[in-house]
Amino acid sequence: MNVLFVTSEATPYAKTGGLGDVCGSLPQALVEQGVRTTLVMPAFRSIYEAGLEIEPTDIHFEIPVGKKLVEGHYLRGRLPESDVTVYFVQNQDYFDRPELYNEAGEDYDDNSERFIFYNRAALEAIPKLGLDIDLVHCHDWTAGLAPAYLKTVYNDHPQLGRLPSILTIHNLAYQGNFWHWDMALTGIDWKHFNHHEMEYYGQLSFLKTGIAFADAVTTVSPTYAREILEPPLSCGFEGILQHRRDDLSGIINGVDYSAWSPVADEFLGENTFNADTWREVKPKCKAELQRRMELPQQPEVPLLAAVGRLADQKGFDLIARVMRDWAEQGNAGDPIAQWVILGTGAPKYHSMLADLALEFPDRIAVRLEFSNELAHVIEAGADMFLMPSQYEPCGLNQLYSLQYGTVPVVRETGGLNDTVVNAHKETIENGTATGFTFYDYSAYALSETLHRACGIYNSPDTWAQIVSTGMRQDWSWGRSAGEYRELYERTLAKKMEAVAG
């Protein structure tokens, strides 16, 4: 089976979040499942900064965007250490810019036009480059028009008209909604601008279009697939999603263990470890983390960490409140816990967290930056990892934490709910507990859960069981790729039956 990925991001060429990680790793895992994958993505300025060979092709083309014809041509590259070919849609006016979608917090005014051009160029690549494709896998709003093009503009095309499509929603909050007159730029008949297909409260919605026209729709976790059927996480799309619920499923993202494993982590030096050796080595990693973050070397004190985008969605309002409460409670004696925070984001969190670190320097350490190396050191050295998210389509840090023996403390939402088994009497007794979870989005619920976790931390045998169980979990891309392969086969069979009928 041959599958075309239509995606605006794939590491190492372009990334703003989890979409880039997925589309940089999943195609290679699919190849191992017998699914040959090819990517088509925009030729953003960032692709040249990846340091990989990119070569021109001799294929030039013109794409109608409204009443004008826009020229472009294809470049060719390859995902690192793989046989996965990546084609880049080049048009300097559209894609040779400092950022992918926005600058200084403002979206590019012509994003609709840019991605109309990209969606058609991605599909045109199939016949123009002579690609043998059985199915088109589209990712997020930037590829949302492709399923519609297959069933409208290209419906009678001898090759494209027979292709089924799948749309994966990585985060429903990013919808690609534009001025309704941009519909005229798509080349799709205005009859499809209705509340069942492409129209969303008077706007043209790329993501809603993809949901309406794709043969199957996926999200990045089973729980998130259920959550988005109802407000508030439906983000106004509950109608179209309820209509497509029989075609909607959730598949958990995987982890690239070649990059995230304590067994061979280049950032840990001699302090690498596995599920059998962590008890001897992880304390050394904790001491190293305390040294780097200028915290007192107190091995008996639980070290709690959070890494990521400093935003409301990630629950940093809860974390900040609990940190202050716990730091103040510990003033009279030994600290209840130490805290390490790494990330960048909303200015209010920058100032709030920086103030806490200044006020409690022996208990709270904050680094307002992005550092891949420090992120690895934190995963290896912390005792617990906090993810009290308002919502989390999948989440990756809790999966990294399981692998590194850093027990996740998470809110029961999205992929967090699907990947962390709450430690309570029954799960501890049957050996399935891997972390601690709570449901209510409140500082009280987070604090109570952390108190419970710290209580078990002081029971070494039980804590060791939870850590070891988590480290032996398999959240590799292989299991995810197997589920995608099965979905591809079902979708293709269903399409072939429809075409034959």
Short mmCIF file of C-alpha atoms in Angstrom, two decimals:
data_model
loop_
_atom_site.label_atom_id
_atom_site.label_comp_id
_atom_site.label_asym_id
_atom_site.label_seq_id
_atom_site.Cartn_x
_atom_site.Cartn_y
_atom_site.Cartn_z
CA MET A 1 0.00 0.00 0.00
CA ASN A 2 1.23 3.48 -0.92
CA VAL A 3 0.11 6.48 1.15
CA LEU A 4 0.64 10.19 0.55
CA PHE A 5 0.98 12.43 3.60
CA VAL A 6 -0.30 15.97 3.03
CA THR A 7 1.17 17.91 5.95
CA SER A 8 2.57 21.37 6.53
CA GLU A 9 5.05 20.10 9.14
CA ALA A 10 7.48 17.22 9.51
CA THR A 11 10.65 17.22 11.59
CA PRO A 12 13.38 18.11 10.91
CA TYR A 13 12.11 20.30 8.06
CA ALA A 14 9.36 22.27 9.81
CA LYS A 15 7.83 22.10 13.27
CA THR A 16 5.73 24.24 15.58
CA GLY A 17 4.36 21.42 17.75
CA GLY A 18 3.30 17.79 17.87
CA LEU A 19 2.21 17.73 14.21
CA GLY A 20 5.84 18.00 13.13
CA ASP A 21 6.90 15.17 15.44
CA VAL A 22 4.12 12.88 14.19
CA CYS A 23 4.73 13.45 10.50
CA GLY A 24 8.48 13.14 10.94
CA SER A 25 8.25 9.78 12.71
CA LEU A 26 5.03 7.99 11.71
CA PRO A 27 5.96 7.60 8.00
CA GLN A 28 9.12 5.70 8.91
CA ALA A 29 7.20 3.41 11.27
CA LEU A 30 4.63 2.78 8.53
CA VAL A 31 7.35 1.60 6.17
CA GLU A 32 8.20 -1.10 8.70
CA GLN A 33 4.50 -2.09 8.62
CA GLY A 34 4.66 -2.54 4.85
CA VAL A 35 3.11 0.84 4.03
CA ARG A 36 5.22 2.93 1.66
CA THR A 37 4.79 6.61 2.51
CA THR A 38 5.56 9.81 0.62
CA LEU A 39 5.24 13.33 2.03
CA VAL A 40 4.28 16.58 0.32
CA MET A 41 4.76 19.76 2.32
CA PRO A 42 5.35 23.48 1.62
CA ALA A 43 8.90 24.61 0.87
CA PHE A 44 9.12 26.84 3.94
CA ARG A 45 12.35 28.71 4.56
CA SER A 46 13.03 26.33 7.45
CA ILE A 47 13.51 23.33 5.15
CA TYR A 48 16.86 24.71 4.02
CA GLU A 49 17.96 25.17 7.64
CA ALA A 50 17.59 21.44 8.39
CA GLY A 51 21.02 20.75 6.88
CA LEU A 52 19.74 17.94 4.63
CA GLU A 53 20.14 17.57 0.89
CA ILE A 54 17.29 19.05 -1.15
CA GLU A 55 17.34 18.77 -4.92
CA PRO A 56 15.17 20.37 -7.61
CA THR A 57 12.97 18.41 -9.95
CA ASP A 58 12.19 19.47 -13.49
CA ILE A 59 8.45 19.54 -12.75
CA HIS A 60 6.88 22.99 -12.89
CA PHE A 61 3.15 23.64 -12.62
CA GLU A 62 0.42 26.25 -12.43
CA ILE A 63 -2.36 26.22 -9.87
CA PRO A 64 -5.56 28.27 -10.28
CA VAL A 65 -6.16 30.45 -7.22
CA GLY A 66 -9.32 32.36 -7.93
CA LYS A 67 -8.92 34.04 -11.33
CA LYS A 68 -5.14 33.86 -11.45
CA LEU A 69 -2.66 31.10 -12.20
CA VAL A 70 0.12 30.73 -9.65
CA GLU A 71 3.37 29.05 -10.64
CA GLY A 72 5.39 26.64 -8.57
CA HIS A 73 7.64 23.63 -8.81
CA TYR A 74 8.60 20.62 -6.73
CA LEU A 75 11.78 19.98 -4.77
CA ARG A 76 12.78 16.59 -3.42
CA GLY A 77 14.35 15.46 -0.16
CA ARG A 78 14.25 12.56 2.28
CA LEU A 79 13.47 12.03 5.94
CA PRO A 80 16.75 11.38 7.78
CA GLU A 81 17.97 7.79 7.90
CA SER A 82 14.98 6.50 5.93
CA ASP A 83 13.67 5.71 2.47
CA VAL A 84 10.77 8.15 2.89
CA THR A 85 10.73 10.71 0.08
CA VAL A 86 9.58 14.24 0.82
CA TYR A 87 8.41 16.56 -1.96
CA PHE A 88 8.32 20.29 -1.29
CA VAL A 89 5.90 22.68 -2.99
CA GLN A 90 7.97 25.73 -3.82
CA ASN A 91 6.62 29.23 -4.32
CA GLN A 92 8.81 31.89 -2.79
CA ASP A 93 6.06 34.50 -2.46
CA TYR A 94 3.95 32.14 -0.37
CA PHE A 95 6.49 30.15 1.63
CA ASP A 96 9.85 31.93 1.81
CA ARG A 97 9.02 33.70 5.08
CA PRO A 98 10.57 33.86 8.57
CA GLU A 99 7.81 31.73 10.15
CA LEU A 100 5.31 29.12 8.98
CA TYR A 101 1.96 30.71 9.77
CA ASN A 102 2.46 34.02 11.58
CA GLU A 103 4.91 36.65 12.77
CA ALA A 104 4.90 38.55 16.06
CA GLY A 105 1.69 36.80 17.05
CA GLU A 106 -0.21 37.89 13.92
CA ASP A 107 -1.32 35.38 11.27
CA TYR A 108 -0.22 36.08 7.71
CA ASP A 109 -3.06 37.88 5.91
CA ASP A 110 -2.90 35.53 2.94
CA ASN A 111 -2.87 32.21 4.81
CA SER A 112 -6.06 31.13 3.06
CA GLU A 113 -4.54 31.76 -0.37
CA ARG A 114 -1.23 30.16 0.60
CA PHE A 115 -2.82 26.89 1.68
CA ILE A 116 -5.39 26.76 -1.11
CA PHE A 117 -2.40 26.76 -3.44
CA TYR A 118 -0.59 24.15 -1.33
CA ASN A 119 -3.55 21.74 -1.10
CA ARG A 120 -4.06 21.65 -4.86
CA ALA A 121 -0.32 21.46 -5.55
CA ALA A 122 0.02 18.54 -3.12
CA LEU A 123 -2.64 16.56 -4.99
CA GLU A 124 -1.33 17.60 -8.41
CA ALA A 125 2.01 16.11 -7.37
CA ILE A 126 0.53 12.62 -7.72
CA PRO A 127 0.03 12.63 -11.52
CA LYS A 128 2.74 15.21 -12.28
CA LEU A 129 5.46 13.27 -10.43
CA GLY A 130 4.11 9.88 -11.47
CA LEU A 131 3.43 8.77 -7.90
CA ASP A 132 1.68 5.46 -7.29
CA ILE A 133 -0.69 6.35 -4.44
CA ASP A 134 -3.55 4.34 -2.94
CA LEU A 135 -4.69 6.71 -0.17
CA VAL A 136 -4.18 10.34 0.91
CA HIS A 137 -3.60 11.04 4.62
CA CYS A 138 -4.21 14.72 5.44
CA HIS A 139 -3.13 16.43 8.66
CA ASP A 140 -4.85 19.36 10.39
CA TRP A 141 -6.49 22.43 8.89
CA THR A 142 -3.60 23.24 6.56
CA ALA A 143 -4.46 20.08 4.58
CA GLY A 144 -8.23 20.31 5.13
CA LEU A 145 -9.18 21.21 1.57
CA ALA A 146 -7.50 18.16 0.02
CA PRO A 147 -10.36 15.71 0.80
CA ALA A 148 -12.82 18.18 -0.72
CA TYR A 149 -10.75 18.63 -3.86
CA LEU A 150 -10.66 14.86 -4.37
CA LYS A 151 -14.45 14.66 -4.30
CA THR A 152 -15.22 17.85 -6.25
CA VAL A 153 -12.64 19.38 -8.60
CA TYR A 154 -10.83 16.04 -9.14
CA ASN A 155 -13.83 13.74 -8.87
CA ASP A 156 -13.63 12.79 -12.56
CA HIS A 157 -9.85 12.62 -12.70
CA PRO A 158 -8.82 9.08 -13.73
CA GLN A 159 -6.27 8.76 -10.90
CA LEU A 160 -7.22 11.28 -8.21
CA GLY A 161 -10.95 10.66 -8.40
CA ARG A 162 -10.62 7.13 -7.04
CA LEU A 163 -8.42 7.99 -4.03
CA PRO A 164 -9.85 7.79 -0.50
CA SER A 165 -8.69 10.28 2.11
CA ILE A 166 -8.20 10.34 5.87
CA LEU A 167 -8.02 13.50 7.96
CA THR A 168 -6.17 13.51 11.28
CA ILE A 169 -7.08 16.26 13.76
CA HIS A 170 -4.07 16.98 15.94
CA ASN A 171 -5.74 19.87 17.79
CA LEU A 172 -9.32 20.91 17.07
CA ALA A 173 -8.71 24.42 18.41
CA TYR A 174 -6.74 25.28 15.25
CA GLN A 175 -9.38 25.38 12.54
CA GLY A 176 -8.23 27.55 9.65
CA ASN A 177 -11.30 29.81 9.46
CA PHE A 178 -11.27 32.58 6.85
CA TRP A 179 -13.37 35.28 5.15
CA HIS A 180 -16.26 33.69 3.28
CA TRP A 181 -15.26 35.36 -0.01
CA ASP A 182 -12.08 33.26 0.03
CA MET A 183 -14.38 30.46 -1.11
CA ALA A 184 -14.03 31.98 -4.60
CA LEU A 185 -10.28 31.29 -4.49
CA THR A 186 -10.74 27.54 -3.96
CA GLY A 187 -12.28 26.73 -7.33
CA ILE A 188 -14.86 24.56 -5.53
CA ASP A 189 -18.52 25.15 -6.42
CA TRP A 190 -20.30 27.61 -4.09
CA LYS A 191 -23.01 25.01 -3.50
CA HIS A 192 -20.61 23.36 -1.03
CA PHE A 193 -20.48 26.53 1.07
CA ASN A 194 -23.19 25.33 3.43
CA HIS A 195 -23.38 24.46 7.12
CA HIS A 196 -23.05 20.73 6.38
CA GLU A 197 -19.74 21.05 4.52
CA MET A 198 -17.49 24.13 4.24
CA GLU A 199 -19.28 26.99 6.04
CA TYR A 200 -18.75 27.73 9.72
CA TYR A 201 -20.67 30.70 11.16
CA GLY A 202 -20.36 32.61 7.90
CA GLN A 203 -16.69 31.76 7.39
CA LEU A 204 -14.83 29.31 5.17
CA SER A 205 -13.42 26.63 7.48
CA PHE A 206 -10.58 24.47 6.19
CA LEU A 207 -10.78 22.00 9.09
CA LYS A 208 -14.55 21.59 8.90
CA THR A 209 -14.19 21.01 5.17
CA GLY A 210 -11.75 18.18 5.79
CA ILE A 211 -14.01 16.61 8.40
CA ALA A 212 -16.97 16.78 6.03
CA PHE A 213 -15.27 15.31 2.96
CA ALA A 214 -12.69 12.83 4.28
CA ASP A 215 -13.57 9.14 4.11
CA ALA A 216 -12.35 8.68 7.70
CA VAL A 217 -11.41 11.09 10.49
CA THR A 218 -8.95 10.41 13.29
CA THR A 219 -7.66 12.21 16.34
CA VAL A 220 -4.55 11.48 18.35
CA SER A 221 -6.17 9.60 21.25
CA PRO A 222 -9.39 7.65 21.86
CA THR A 223 -10.45 9.87 24.79
CA TYR A 224 -9.95 13.05 22.74
CA ALA A 225 -12.09 11.49 19.97
CA ARG A 226 -14.92 11.21 22.52
CA GLU A 227 -14.30 14.59 24.14
CA ILE A 228 -14.58 16.58 20.91
CA LEU A 229 -18.12 15.34 20.30
CA GLU A 230 -19.46 17.72 22.96
CA PRO A 231 -18.73 21.28 24.17
CA PRO A 232 -16.44 22.75 25.27
CA LEU A 233 -13.77 20.64 23.54
CA SER A 234 -15.84 20.38 20.34
CA CYS A 235 -14.86 24.04 19.72
CA GLY A 236 -18.15 24.63 17.93
CA PHE A 237 -17.77 21.58 15.65
CA GLU A 238 -20.08 19.26 17.61
CA GLY A 239 -22.63 19.17 14.76
CA ILE A 240 -20.28 17.98 12.02
CA LEU A 241 -18.41 15.67 14.40
CA GLN A 242 -21.61 14.04 15.66
CA HIS A 243 -22.58 13.54 12.01
CA ARG A 244 -19.23 11.81 11.32
CA ARG A 245 -18.95 9.96 14.62
CA ASP A 246 -19.18 6.51 12.97
CA ASP A 247 -16.12 7.42 10.89
CA LEU A 248 -14.21 9.02 13.79
CA SER A 249 -11.54 7.18 15.79
CA GLY A 250 -8.56 7.94 18.00
CA ILE A 251 -5.04 6.55 17.65
CA ILE A 252 -2.42 7.41 20.27
CA ASN A 253 0.76 9.05 19.00
CA GLY A 254 3.98 7.15 19.46
CA VAL A 255 7.38 8.02 20.89
CA ASP A 256 10.64 8.05 19.00
CA TYR A 257 12.67 5.97 21.44
CA SER A 258 15.83 6.64 19.46
CA ALA A 259 15.56 10.23 20.72
CA TRP A 260 13.78 9.66 24.04
CA SER A 261 15.19 6.73 25.98
CA PRO A 262 17.37 6.74 29.11
CA VAL A 263 19.15 3.65 27.78
CA ALA A 264 21.19 5.65 25.26
CA ASP A 265 20.49 9.32 25.96
CA GLU A 266 23.45 11.40 24.80
CA PHE A 267 22.58 14.15 27.29
CA LEU A 268 22.99 11.88 30.33
CA GLY A 269 26.68 11.12 29.86
CA GLU A 270 27.59 8.06 31.91
CA ASN A 271 24.27 8.10 33.78
CA THR A 272 22.20 6.09 31.33
CA PHE A 273 19.86 3.49 32.77
CA ASN A 274 17.04 1.06 32.04
CA ALA A 275 14.17 -0.64 33.88
CA ASP A 276 16.63 -2.87 35.73
CA THR A 277 19.25 -0.28 36.72
CA TRP A 278 17.25 2.89 37.43
CA ARG A 279 17.34 2.49 41.22
CA GLU A 280 21.12 2.88 41.25
CA VAL A 281 21.47 5.48 38.49
CA LYS A 282 18.40 7.72 38.64
CA PRO A 283 19.49 9.26 42.01
CA LYS A 284 22.66 10.41 40.25
CA CYS A 285 20.54 12.03 37.55
CA LYS A 286 18.49 13.75 40.26
CA ALA A 287 21.62 15.11 41.91
CA GLU A 288 22.88 16.39 38.55
CA LEU A 289 19.55 18.13 37.89
CA GLN A 290 19.61 19.74 41.33
CA ARG A 291 23.15 20.95 40.66
CA ARG A 292 22.25 22.44 37.28
CA MET A 293 19.17 24.16 38.65
CA GLU A 294 21.05 25.39 41.76
CA LEU A 295 18.76 23.57 44.17
CA PRO A 296 19.95 21.99 47.44
CA GLN A 297 21.11 18.38 47.08
CA GLN A 298 18.29 16.72 49.03
CA PRO A 299 17.74 13.20 47.67
CA GLU A 300 14.88 12.47 50.08
CA VAL A 301 12.77 15.45 48.93
CA PRO A 302 10.46 14.72 45.95
CA LEU A 303 11.53 16.67 42.86
CA LEU A 304 8.54 17.73 40.72
CA ALA A 305 8.96 19.02 37.17
CA ALA A 306 7.01 20.51 34.29
CA VAL A 307 8.32 21.20 30.78
CA GLY A 308 6.43 22.81 27.95
CA ARG A 309 4.53 25.79 26.65
CA LEU A 310 3.62 28.15 29.49
CA ALA A 311 -0.09 28.52 28.77
CA ASP A 312 -3.48 28.19 30.40
CA GLN A 313 -4.16 25.05 28.39
CA LYS A 314 -1.20 23.30 30.01
CA GLY A 315 -2.46 24.03 33.54
CA PHE A 316 0.33 26.35 34.62
CA ASP A 317 -2.16 28.45 36.58
CA LEU A 318 -2.74 25.40 38.80
CA ILE A 319 0.96 24.59 39.03
CA ALA A 320 1.86 28.15 40.07
CA ARG A 321 -0.78 28.22 42.82
CA VAL A 322 0.23 24.85 44.24
CA MET A 323 3.93 25.72 44.11
CA ARG A 324 3.36 28.86 46.17
CA ASP A 325 1.14 27.06 48.68
CA TRP A 326 3.63 24.25 49.16
CA ALA A 327 6.65 26.54 49.31
CA GLU A 328 5.00 28.68 51.99
CA GLN A 329 3.94 25.62 53.99
CA GLY A 330 7.54 24.43 54.04
CA ASN A 331 8.92 27.71 55.35
CA ALA A 332 8.96 26.52 58.96
CA GLY A 333 11.04 23.43 58.21
CA ASP A 334 12.14 21.11 55.44
CA PRO A 335 10.49 21.68 52.05
CA ILE A 336 7.59 19.45 51.05
CA ALA A 337 9.03 19.26 47.53
CA GLN A 338 11.38 20.89 45.06
CA TRP A 339 10.08 22.25 41.76
CA VAL A 340 11.70 22.61 38.32
CA ILE A 341 10.00 24.44 35.44
CA LEU A 342 11.30 24.74 31.87
CA GLY A 343 9.51 26.52 29.05
CA THR A 344 8.39 29.69 27.35
CA GLY A 345 4.95 31.11 26.67
CA ALA A 346 2.53 33.69 28.01
CA PRO A 347 4.24 36.77 29.55
CA LYS A 348 2.06 36.49 32.69
CA TYR A 349 3.59 33.08 33.43
CA HIS A 350 7.10 34.34 32.75
CA SER A 351 6.75 36.99 35.43
CA MET A 352 4.75 34.81 37.83
CA LEU A 353 7.19 31.90 37.73
CA ALA A 354 10.27 34.11 37.80
CA ASP A 355 8.93 35.84 40.93
CA LEU A 356 8.34 32.47 42.62
CA ALA A 357 11.89 31.35 41.85
CA LEU A 358 13.29 34.55 43.33
CA GLU A 359 11.11 34.26 46.44
CA PHE A 360 11.87 30.56 47.07
CA PRO A 361 15.30 29.89 45.50
CA ASP A 362 15.91 26.75 47.59
CA ARG A 363 12.63 25.17 46.47
CA ILE A 364 11.71 26.48 43.01
CA ALA A 365 13.96 26.67 39.93
CA VAL A 366 12.68 28.15 36.66
CA ARG A 367 14.31 28.38 33.23
CA LEU A 368 12.34 30.55 30.79
CA GLU A 369 13.84 29.10 27.62
CA PHE A 370 13.71 26.21 25.21
CA SER A 371 16.48 23.66 25.77
CA ASN A 372 16.28 20.16 24.35
CA GLU A 373 19.27 19.09 26.44
CA LEU A 374 17.80 20.39 29.70
CA ALA A 375 14.45 18.77 28.86
CA HIS A 376 16.21 15.40 28.70
CA VAL A 377 18.10 16.05 31.92
CA ILE A 378 14.83 16.98 33.66
CA GLU A 379 13.07 13.83 32.44
CA ALA A 380 15.91 11.71 33.79
CA GLY A 381 16.36 13.51 37.11
CA ALA A 382 12.86 14.41 38.29
CA ASP A 383 10.77 12.12 40.46
CA MET A 384 7.42 13.25 39.05
CA PHE A 385 6.27 15.07 35.92
CA LEU A 386 3.21 17.35 36.05
CA MET A 387 0.65 17.70 33.24
CA PRO A 388 -2.57 19.14 34.73
CA SER A 389 -3.83 20.21 31.29
CA GLN A 390 -7.22 21.74 30.60
CA TYR A 391 -7.21 19.52 27.51
CA GLU A 392 -4.52 17.43 25.84
CA PRO A 393 -5.29 15.77 22.48
CA CYS A 394 -2.47 13.27 23.02
CA GLY A 395 0.52 14.56 24.92
CA LEU A 396 4.07 13.28 24.58
CA ASN A 397 5.84 14.32 27.76
CA GLN A 398 3.90 11.82 29.87
CA LEU A 399 5.13 9.10 27.51
CA TYR A 400 8.72 10.34 27.78
CA SER A 401 8.31 10.41 31.57
CA LEU A 402 7.12 6.81 31.73
CA GLN A 403 10.20 5.73 29.81
CA TYR A 404 12.52 7.72 32.10
CA GLY A 405 11.00 6.45 35.36
CA THR A 406 9.60 9.89 36.15
CA VAL A 407 6.10 9.21 37.42
CA PRO A 408 3.49 11.33 35.59
CA VAL A 409 0.84 13.27 37.52
CA VAL A 410 -1.85 14.19 35.00
CA ARG A 411 -5.40 15.38 34.62
CA GLU A 412 -7.81 12.81 33.16
CA THR A 413 -8.23 14.31 29.70
CA GLY A 414 -7.37 13.27 26.15
CA GLY A 415 -4.29 11.15 25.67
CA LEU A 416 -3.26 11.65 29.29
CA ASN A 417 -6.27 9.59 30.34
CA ASP A 418 -5.43 6.90 27.78
CA THR A 419 -1.78 6.45 28.70
CA VAL A 420 -1.47 6.82 32.49
CA VAL A 421 -2.97 4.25 34.88
CA ASN A 422 -3.94 5.87 38.19
CA ALA A 423 -2.26 4.43 41.28
CA HIS A 424 -4.87 3.28 43.79
CA LYS A 425 -5.35 0.19 45.92
CA GLU A 426 -6.49 -2.12 43.10
CA THR A 427 -3.99 -1.03 40.41
CA ILE A 428 -1.11 -1.13 42.89
CA GLU A 429 -2.08 -4.64 43.99
CA ASN A 430 -2.41 -5.95 40.43
CA GLY A 431 0.77 -4.17 39.26
CA THR A 432 -0.76 -1.96 36.55
CA ALA A 433 -0.34 1.50 38.15
CA THR A 434 1.96 3.86 36.23
CA GLY A 435 1.12 7.31 37.62
CA PHE A 436 -1.41 9.54 39.36
CA THR A 437 -4.51 11.11 37.84
CA PHE A 438 -7.30 13.50 38.84
CA TYR A 439 -10.37 14.89 37.08
CA ASP A 440 -11.46 18.27 38.51
CA TYR A 441 -9.57 21.19 37.00
CA SER A 442 -8.60 22.88 40.25
CA ALA A 443 -5.53 23.65 42.31
CA TYR A 444 -7.10 21.72 45.18
CA ALA A 445 -7.41 18.54 43.07
CA LEU A 446 -3.82 18.86 41.85
CA SER A 447 -2.52 19.49 45.38
CA GLU A 448 -4.42 16.54 46.85
CA THR A 449 -3.13 14.25 44.11
CA LEU A 450 0.44 15.41 44.70
CA HIS A 451 0.06 14.81 48.44
CA ARG A 452 -1.10 11.28 47.61
CA ALA A 453 1.83 10.77 45.25
CA CYS A 454 4.35 12.11 47.76
CA GLY A 455 2.93 9.77 50.38
CA ILE A 456 3.59 6.77 48.15
CA TYR A 457 7.00 8.21 47.24
CA ASN A 458 7.90 7.62 50.88
CA SER A 459 7.01 3.93 50.49
CA PRO A 460 10.04 2.83 48.45
CA ASP A 461 8.82 -0.63 47.41
CA THR A 462 5.45 0.61 46.14
CA TRP A 463 7.08 3.57 44.39
CA ALA A 464 9.62 1.28 42.73
CA GLN A 465 6.80 -0.92 41.43
CA ILE A 466 5.04 2.08 39.85
CA VAL A 467 8.27 3.33 38.27
CA SER A 468 9.23 -0.08 36.89
CA THR A 469 5.76 -0.73 35.47
CA GLY A 470 5.84 2.60 33.66
CA MET A 471 9.30 2.02 32.23
CA ARG A 472 8.21 -1.29 30.71
CA GLN A 473 5.33 0.27 28.77
CA ASP A 474 5.60 0.21 24.97
CA TRP A 475 4.43 3.48 23.43
CA SER A 476 6.65 3.22 20.36
CA TRP A 477 5.52 4.30 16.93
CA GLY A 478 5.28 0.64 15.90
CA ARG A 479 2.01 0.08 17.75
CA SER A 480 0.53 3.33 16.40
CA ALA A 481 1.63 2.55 12.85
CA GLY A 482 -0.05 -0.86 13.08
CA GLU A 483 -3.37 0.80 13.97
CA TYR A 484 -3.01 3.27 11.10
CA ARG A 485 -2.25 0.45 8.67
CA GLU A 486 -5.46 -1.34 9.71
CA LEU A 487 -7.41 1.91 9.28
CA TYR A 488 -5.89 2.44 5.83
CA GLU A 489 -6.91 -1.06 4.78
CA ARG A 490 -10.50 -0.62 6.02
CA THR A 491 -10.84 2.79 4.38
CA LEU A 492 -9.40 1.61 1.08
CA ALA A 493 -11.66 -1.45 1.02
CA LYS A 494 -14.71 0.71 1.73
CA LYS A 495 -13.77 3.12 -1.06
CA MET A 496 -13.22 0.30 -3.54
CA GLU A 497 -16.63 -1.12 -2.72
CA ALA A 498 -18.22 2.30 -3.25
CA VAL A 499 -16.44 2.79 -6.58
CA ALA A 500 -17.44 -0.68 -7.74
CA GLY A 501 -21.02 -0.03 -6.69
#
